[in-house]
Every structure is written in C-alpha cells, then in structure tokens.
Short mmCIF file of C-alpha atoms in Angstrom, two decimals:
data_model
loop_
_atom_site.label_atom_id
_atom_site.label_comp_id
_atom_site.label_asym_id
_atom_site.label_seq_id
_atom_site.Cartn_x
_atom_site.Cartn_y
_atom_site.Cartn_z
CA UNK A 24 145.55 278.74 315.50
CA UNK A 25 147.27 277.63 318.24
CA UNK A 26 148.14 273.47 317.33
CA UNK A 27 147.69 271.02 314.97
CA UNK A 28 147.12 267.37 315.06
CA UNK A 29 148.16 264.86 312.86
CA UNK A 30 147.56 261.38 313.52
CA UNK A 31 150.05 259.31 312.12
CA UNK A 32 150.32 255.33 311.21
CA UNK A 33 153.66 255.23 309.13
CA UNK A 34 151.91 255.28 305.79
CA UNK A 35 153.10 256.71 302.97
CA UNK A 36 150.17 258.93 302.91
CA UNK A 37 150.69 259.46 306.84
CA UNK A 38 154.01 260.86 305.82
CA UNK A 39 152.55 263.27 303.38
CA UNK A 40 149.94 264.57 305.60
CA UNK A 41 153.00 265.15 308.02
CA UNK A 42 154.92 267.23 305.54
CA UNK A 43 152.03 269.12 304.86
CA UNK A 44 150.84 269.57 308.38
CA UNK A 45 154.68 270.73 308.95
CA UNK A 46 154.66 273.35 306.89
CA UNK A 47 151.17 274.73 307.64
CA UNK A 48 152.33 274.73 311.21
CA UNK A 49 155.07 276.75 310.46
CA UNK A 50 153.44 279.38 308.36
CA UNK A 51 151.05 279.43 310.51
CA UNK A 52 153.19 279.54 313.91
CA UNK A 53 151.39 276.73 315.03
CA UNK A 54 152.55 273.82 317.47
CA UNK A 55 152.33 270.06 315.41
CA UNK A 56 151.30 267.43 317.71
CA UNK A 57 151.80 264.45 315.98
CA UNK A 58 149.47 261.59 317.73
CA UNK A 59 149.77 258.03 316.92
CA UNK A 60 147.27 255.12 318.33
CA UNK A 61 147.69 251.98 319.54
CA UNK A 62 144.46 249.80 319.14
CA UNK A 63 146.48 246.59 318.31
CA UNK A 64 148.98 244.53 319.79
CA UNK A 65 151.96 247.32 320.46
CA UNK A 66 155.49 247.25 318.04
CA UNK A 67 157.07 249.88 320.65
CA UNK A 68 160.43 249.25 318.63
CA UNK A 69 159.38 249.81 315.34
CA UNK A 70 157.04 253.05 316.49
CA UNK A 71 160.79 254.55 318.20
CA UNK A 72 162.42 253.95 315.47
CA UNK A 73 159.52 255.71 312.99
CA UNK A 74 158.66 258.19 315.62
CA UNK A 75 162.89 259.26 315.48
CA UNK A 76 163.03 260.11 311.93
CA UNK A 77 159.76 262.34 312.23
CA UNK A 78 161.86 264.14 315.08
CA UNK A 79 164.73 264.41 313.60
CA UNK A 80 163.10 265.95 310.29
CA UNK A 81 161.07 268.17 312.37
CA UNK A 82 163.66 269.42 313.98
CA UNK A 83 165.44 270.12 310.99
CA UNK A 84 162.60 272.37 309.71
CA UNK A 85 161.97 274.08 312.51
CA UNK A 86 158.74 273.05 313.37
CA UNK A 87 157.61 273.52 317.45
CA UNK A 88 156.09 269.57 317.31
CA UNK A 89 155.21 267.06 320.24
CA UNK A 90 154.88 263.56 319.86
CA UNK A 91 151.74 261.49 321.40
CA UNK A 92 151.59 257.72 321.51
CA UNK A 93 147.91 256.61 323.00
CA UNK A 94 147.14 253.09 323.48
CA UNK A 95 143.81 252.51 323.69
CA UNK A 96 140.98 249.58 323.40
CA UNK A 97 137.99 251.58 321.56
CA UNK A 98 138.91 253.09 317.77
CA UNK A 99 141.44 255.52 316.44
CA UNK A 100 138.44 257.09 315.62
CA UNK A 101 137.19 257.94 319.73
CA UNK A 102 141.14 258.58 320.46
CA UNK A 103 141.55 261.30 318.36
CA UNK A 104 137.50 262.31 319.26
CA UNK A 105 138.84 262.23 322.72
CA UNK A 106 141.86 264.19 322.36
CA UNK A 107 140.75 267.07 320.22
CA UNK A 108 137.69 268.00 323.32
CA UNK A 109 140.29 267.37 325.45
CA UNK A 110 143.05 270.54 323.69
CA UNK A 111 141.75 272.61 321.57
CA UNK A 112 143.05 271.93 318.13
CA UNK A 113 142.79 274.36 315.26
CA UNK A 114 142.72 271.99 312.56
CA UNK A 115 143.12 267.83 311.98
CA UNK A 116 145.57 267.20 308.87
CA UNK A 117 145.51 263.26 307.91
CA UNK A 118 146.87 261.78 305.16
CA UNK A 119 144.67 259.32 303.09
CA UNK A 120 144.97 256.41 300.56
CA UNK A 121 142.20 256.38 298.69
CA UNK A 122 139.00 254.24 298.34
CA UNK A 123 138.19 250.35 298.95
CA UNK A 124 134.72 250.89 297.55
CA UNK A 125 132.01 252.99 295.48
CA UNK A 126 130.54 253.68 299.16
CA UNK A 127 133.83 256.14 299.99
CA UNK A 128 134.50 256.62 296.72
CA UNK A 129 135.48 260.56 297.94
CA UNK A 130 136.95 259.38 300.95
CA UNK A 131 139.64 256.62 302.59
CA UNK A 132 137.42 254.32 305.65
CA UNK A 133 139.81 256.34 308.06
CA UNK A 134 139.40 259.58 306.73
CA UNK A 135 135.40 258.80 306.41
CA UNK A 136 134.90 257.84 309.76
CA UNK A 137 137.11 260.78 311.18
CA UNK A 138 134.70 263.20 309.61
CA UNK A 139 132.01 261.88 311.23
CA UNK A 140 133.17 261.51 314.40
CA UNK A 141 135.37 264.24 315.33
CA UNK A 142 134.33 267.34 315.39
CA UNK A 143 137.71 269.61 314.87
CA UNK A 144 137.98 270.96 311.20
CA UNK A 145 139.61 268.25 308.90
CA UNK A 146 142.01 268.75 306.94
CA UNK A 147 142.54 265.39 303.99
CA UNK A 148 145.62 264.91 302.29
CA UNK A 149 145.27 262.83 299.33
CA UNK A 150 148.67 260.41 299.39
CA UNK A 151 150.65 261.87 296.15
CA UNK A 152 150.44 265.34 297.51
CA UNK A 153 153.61 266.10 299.84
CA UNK A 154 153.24 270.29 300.09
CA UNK A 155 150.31 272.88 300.64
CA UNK A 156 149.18 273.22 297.43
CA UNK A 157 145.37 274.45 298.21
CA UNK A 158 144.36 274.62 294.25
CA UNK A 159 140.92 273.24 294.95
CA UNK A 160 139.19 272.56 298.23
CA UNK A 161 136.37 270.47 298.44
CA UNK A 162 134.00 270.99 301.55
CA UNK A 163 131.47 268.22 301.62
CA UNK A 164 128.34 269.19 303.82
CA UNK A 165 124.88 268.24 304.57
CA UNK A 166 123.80 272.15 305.04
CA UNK A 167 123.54 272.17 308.97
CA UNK A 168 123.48 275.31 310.40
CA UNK A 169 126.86 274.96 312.13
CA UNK A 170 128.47 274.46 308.39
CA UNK A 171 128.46 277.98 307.51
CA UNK A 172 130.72 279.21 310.17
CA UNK A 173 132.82 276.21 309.17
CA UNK A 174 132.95 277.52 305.67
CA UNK A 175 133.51 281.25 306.89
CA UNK A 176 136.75 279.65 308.76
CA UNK A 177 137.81 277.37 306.05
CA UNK A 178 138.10 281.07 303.88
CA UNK A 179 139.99 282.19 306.15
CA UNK A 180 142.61 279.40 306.85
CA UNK A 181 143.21 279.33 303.03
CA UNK A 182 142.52 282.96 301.81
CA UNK A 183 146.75 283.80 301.56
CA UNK A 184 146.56 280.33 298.77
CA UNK A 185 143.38 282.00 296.85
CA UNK A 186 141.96 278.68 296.11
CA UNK A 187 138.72 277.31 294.22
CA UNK A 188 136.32 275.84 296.99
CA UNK A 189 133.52 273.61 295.75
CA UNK A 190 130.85 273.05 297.99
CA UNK A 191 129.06 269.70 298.01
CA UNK A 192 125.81 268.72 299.32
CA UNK A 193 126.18 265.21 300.73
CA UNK A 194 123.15 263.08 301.45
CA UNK A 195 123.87 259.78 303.32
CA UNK A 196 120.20 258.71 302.90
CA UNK A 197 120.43 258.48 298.80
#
C-alpha cells in the first residue's frame, strides 16, 4: 500500500481517524494524504490554523503526509469519489460520530454515503477510538461478487492484529 487518505473536517472524530490513519501509515510505510473539502462558504484562516497543528504533529511522528484542500460545488462525497480514481489509494480511514437515526443506526450520514459512493476500501473509525486497535472488524456486504476479493484483502491488511471479522449481509430493500 502505497497512500492513504483521510478526509478531514476538524472533528473530534476527524482527529481520531487521523491518529489512527497516522500510525497505520507508518507501520505500513505508507504516504497519509490528508484531504479536506470545501463545499461551503471557505474559513481559509481557521483551516491554516487546523491544517498547522496536523503538520506539526505529523511531523513529529514521522509520518511521510501531504495536505489537500479541494473546494468544490458537488458533495464531499464526489470529491473524495473523484480523487481516489484519480491516485490510487490503498485504503480510506474516516473518523465517524455516530448515528442521527435508526436508518444508519451502524453508520454516521458521512460515513454511509462514503461507502456507497466511493469505491476505495473504507476504513471507519468510531470517535472514542484514537489507536489501531483491530479487536473486531465488521465488513458489511450485500454478497456481490467483487466482495470476496475485498474480504481476501481486508485479511490481509489486518492479519499482523489477528482480529475477529464478522461478516454482515446488508439488504437495503428490507
């Protein structure tokens, strides 16, 4: 694996997934691109000033990283849809908050909607977890035929942690 993205908002969960996305980067020799996307009315002086403290912590750990800012008028969604066909990413690591509703009950609207529409594996960070601690995976499918070689390289991303994966049928129709 060759990079990493992490889209980032300046959450606290968007910190997590950073840490987390950090580390795996650097056990895995990996470069961090850290992308964040502008679909709103810009704060350019607030984004410096959170973008600097990612840098400077980054640096401190060692971590090869880039920084991306994209400003866009579509959806974070088709940014980062765009950007992973566009470099070939190894793996998406976002952080998430949680659930609004029994509808993404499993899943935050952001983290929903960026496993639908981006086809790079996913990696979800739930927002109290801050280091790679892959205890239990869940892998949430619909049994296409593609899934299996996603599950084949999911082992193998996370074979060194020895983790319990759960697979789970998901049917959107039900």
């Amino acid at each position: 694996m060759k990079r990493i993205l992490c889209p980032i908002d300046f959450s606290e969960a968007s910190d997590n997934a950073v840490q987390v996305a950090a580390e795996f980067a650097k056990q895995e020799n990996a470069k961090l691109v850290l992308i964040h996307v502008l679909v709103r009315e810009p704060r350019f002086l607030e984004i410096e000033e959170k973008v600097s403290e990612y840098e400077k912590r980054l640096q401190q750990e060692g971590v090869s990283f880039k920084v991306k800012i994209i400003e866009t008028r579509t959806s974070l969604f088709y940014a980062i849809r765009t950007e992973t066909k566009r470099k070939k990413y190894g793996l998406v690591i976002m952080g998430t908050n949680g659930a609004d509703d029994n509808y993404q009950a499993l899943f935050g609207s952001n983290s929903y909607q960026m496993i639908h529409k981006v086809e790079a594996p996913i990696l979800i960070v739930p927002e109290n977890c801050k280091t790679i601690q892959f205890g239990k995976i869940l892998y949430a499918t619909d049994y296409r035929n593609q899934d299996f070689g996603k599950i084949k390289k999911l082992i193998r991303l996370t074979e060194k942690y020895q983790p319990e994966i759960t697979i789970t049928h998901v049917n959107e129709s039900e």
